Every structure is written in C-alpha cells, then in structure tokens.
Amino acid sequence: MNGSGVKITGVGHYAPEKVITNADLEKILDTSDEWITTRTGMKRRHVAGIDEATSDLALVAARAALDDAGVDPHDIDCFIVATVTPDFPFPATACIVASKLGAENKAAFDIEIACSGFIYGLTVAASLVRSGVYKRILLIGAETLTKIVNRKDRATAILFGDGAGAVVLEASAQDSFLSSELGSDGSKPELLRVAAGGSRYALDPLRYDAGEQYIYMEGREVFKFAVTKMIDATERALEKARLTHADLDLLIPHQANKRIIDAAAKYLEMPSDKVLVNIHEYGNTSAASIPIALSEAVRSGRVKNGDVIVFVGFGGGLSWGAVTWKWAA
Ligand code: COA
C-alpha cells in the first residue's frame, strides 16, 4: 500500500426546511428569546419531519459534496457517517446512505462518539487515505437530535437541531492533514447521555415514563469541561503540527454554545473574524455542526487556499478532539 497526502475536494450540507425559532419555544416552554439568546447564542434550529430520518438528511448533504467534488458515488471506496441518531440501532446508517447513492458493495460504517463524531471521523478517514487503504472517502456528520430531545425539558429542548454536513476526501500530492488530538473520559457517562434503550438499561415502561429515552445533560458541568477541552485540544493539535495560535487562519468549533466558543476563542487569542459561528441558525447539531459550518464557509469563499484551520469539538463520552488542516483548493 502506498501512502499519499489527503485533501477535501468537495463539501455539502443540508438542514430540513422546518424551523423552530425562540419565539416558537416561548409558546410551549417556560423560557424566553432573551434567555436563550444570551445564554446560548441560538435563535433558530431546523427540525426534521416525522418521515425524515438521519439517512435522508445525510443523502442530500452527500449528493451536494459529491457534486462539488465532481466525483461519482461509484468511485467512493468507503462511506462513513458520524451520528448518535442513526436510522436504526443497527444496521449502520452509512450502509443505507451508500446504497441510496447507488454505490454497491463498498465499505460503510458509522462512528458514534456524539458531538466529537466529525473530528474522530476526519482523523479516521484522513488516515485511511494517507495510508493508501482507500483513495476516496465520503465522510458525513448527520443528526436528527430533535427526535431524542424531551420537548418538555427546557434545559435541553432549546439546544438541539437537525442537519447534515458532508466532505469528500481524496488522495492527493498535497497533504492537508497536519495533526489530530483525540481524547475521552468515560468515568461519568451520566453527565451527557441517553440512559435507556441500550444494554445497560432496557427501555422498560418505568424508564419510558421517566423520560430516559431522551437526552439528559448536566449543563453546567458540561460547560466547564467543554471550555477546558476546546482550549486544550486546540493547543495540543497545533503543537503536534508545530504551529502556534498565530499561524491559525480559521477556528471551526463545534456549535454547542456561543459562550463556550467565545471563552475558548478569547483564551486562544483568536479574533472573532477568525472563528466560525453559525449557532444562531442551527443550534447544536452534534456531529453535523462542524461539517455544516465548513461547507458554509467554503461555499461563501471564507476559506482560502493554504489556510490553516483547526476543527475542534467535544461531547458525550465525554469526548473531545481537534484536527489541524491546511486547506488545499
Ligand atoms: N429558559 C429559561 N431558564 C432556563 C432555561 C431555559 N431554557 N434552562 C434553564 N433555565 C434556568 C435554570 O433552571 C436555572 O434556574 P435557577 O437559577 O432558578 O435554578 C437558570 O436558568 C440557570 O441555569 P444554568 O443551567 O446554570 O444555566 P447556564 O448558564 O449554565 O446555561 C446551558 C445552561 C445548558 C445553556 C449551559 O450550561 C450549556 O450550554 N452547557 C453546555 C451544553 C453543551 O455544550 N452541550 C452539548 C455538548 S455537545
């Protein structure tokens, strides 16, 4: 197997048409536009319809990315979907997406590491290409989190939205991948999880009535962890790439809370024009948030050839990660 460089040759994203605004939430929950805006930076979130599953969102984003790259689905060697809201507990959503794209008999698998999914996925996909195992990979972050949110819990119902972002990675003489820093701490899964429905706690009537099929989060604890890990992972990834904050052209963080992003950016001395924020439009879309932000940035011309980008995320696990990437047009 011959190693090579890797670059992203196509990006795409999709969010369902239906939108829930803060004003809509005011009507069904004890909350306010003012509270949500000042505490999170969120204004709107897109919501999948009852018949729209994660693979449906993934498919639209995937087609856009393939189109952008000028690559036929049959020429993709491996399909990866990062998601915590798969169509089914199994089979993997990536298998469904590959088949819907008409690509038969190709490698396909999901990555389930919550909001860190795209960062882990990018590390795995880039490594598979750089080591020569595959020439072209389609990596998608896709979520329908509103389907696992308790609409009566104001602490979480306001935060999450649905969407998908996709990238095509291809072998290249240039190498965009500069470094990766991944981490996890599974000692307190209860800080952020869906408790029931797995092999630890069956979704029996008691747990169902207690709402354990929905996302539960200790918001304040996760907030502190998020700021620390965003900073730490970014610094370590830069260090591994032998770079400093000063070399960074763009920070593309997971969109969980504008205050988390601002606190990390301030510590990292990143001016706001170098930090990508679209949380007002989408809320937290977990594994989809970074590829959606990247796709918007590339399509609007905000990403230039040679730009050094750090993608950084954190989430359930707990988990975190950052990738340093030199953009190649
Ligand atoms: N509207 C109005 N009030 C709300 C509310 C809402 N939607 N949600 C919570 N509150 C109330 C609380 O009940 C609490 O009231 P009290 O002081 O009377 O007890 C008060 O607001 C403050 O709650 P707190 O949880 O301390 O708020 P916060 O400033 O920490 O913001 C989060 C809450 C969830 C926005 C914030 O903790 C957060 O973003 N955490 C990290 C989330 C995250 O990153 N998750 C995803 C990881 S991928």
XYZ file of N, CA, C and O in Angstrom, residues 29 47 64 67 79 95 112 138 141 145 151 153 162 169 191 197 217-218 221 243 248 287 316-317 325-326:
104
model
N -42.759 26.420 26.207
C -41.899 26.169 27.370
C -41.783 27.430 28.223
O -41.977 28.544 27.728
N -35.671 21.424 11.937
C -36.267 20.227 12.527
C -36.737 19.263 11.439
O -37.516 19.646 10.552
N -24.599 16.803 -2.460
C -24.025 18.145 -2.666
C -22.495 18.087 -2.634
O -21.820 18.723 -3.454
N -21.179 16.300 -5.771
C -21.330 17.218 -6.893
C -20.215 18.267 -6.874
O -19.590 18.555 -7.891
N -17.706 4.732 2.859
C -18.695 5.709 3.335
C -18.707 5.686 4.867
O -18.876 4.617 5.465
N -24.360 2.355 5.623
C -24.719 1.319 4.630
C -25.937 1.781 3.838
O -26.008 1.608 2.614
N -19.872 6.502 16.311
C -20.796 7.005 17.325
C -19.981 7.537 18.498
O -19.613 6.791 19.398
N -16.193 9.251 1.537
C -17.251 10.230 1.808
C -17.529 10.189 3.306
O -17.919 9.143 3.838
N -21.383 13.975 8.654
C -21.904 14.131 10.017
C -23.381 14.433 9.878
O -23.739 15.413 9.204
N -31.407 15.146 16.059
C -31.426 15.171 17.535
C -32.787 15.545 18.108
O -33.104 15.180 19.241
N -39.215 17.369 24.628
C -39.734 18.714 24.302
C -40.247 19.453 25.525
O -40.492 20.650 25.467
N -38.505 19.455 28.423
C -37.349 19.796 29.264
C -36.683 21.055 28.703
O -35.924 20.995 27.740
N -31.474 19.718 13.826
C -31.181 18.623 12.894
C -30.433 19.151 11.663
O -30.657 20.292 11.239
N -13.127 13.183 0.750
C -11.676 13.205 0.955
C -11.023 12.378 -0.145
O -11.483 11.266 -0.429
N -23.220 12.422 32.771
C -23.221 13.881 32.561
C -23.934 14.275 31.267
O -24.473 15.370 31.159
N -32.403 2.160 26.639
C -32.530 1.687 25.258
C -31.284 0.950 24.797
O -31.268 0.364 23.718
N -28.664 15.983 30.274
C -27.363 16.668 30.348
C -27.242 17.489 31.627
O -28.180 18.164 32.020
N -26.072 17.389 32.262
C -25.733 18.287 33.373
C -25.060 19.500 32.736
O -23.841 19.518 32.529
N -21.831 21.348 34.283
C -20.618 20.504 34.268
C -20.071 20.390 32.850
O -18.863 20.495 32.619
N 2.825 24.307 15.130
C 2.275 25.632 14.836
C 1.848 26.302 16.138
O 1.783 25.652 17.181
N -2.834 30.310 12.868
C -4.191 29.830 12.603
C -5.006 30.869 11.831
O -5.129 32.010 12.256
N -22.769 15.886 15.640
C -21.719 15.534 14.664
C -21.842 16.295 13.346
O -20.904 16.313 12.542
N -20.589 14.055 24.295
C -20.852 12.900 25.150
C -19.703 11.912 25.078
O -18.998 11.798 24.083
N -19.509 11.227 26.134
C -18.400 10.251 26.277
C -17.945 10.195 27.729
O -18.113 9.192 28.365
N -5.696 21.355 9.872
C -5.909 21.042 8.451
C -5.445 22.215 7.595
O -5.851 23.351 7.839
N -4.600 21.986 6.621
C -4.185 23.051 5.708
C -5.027 22.946 4.445
O -4.926 21.951 3.716
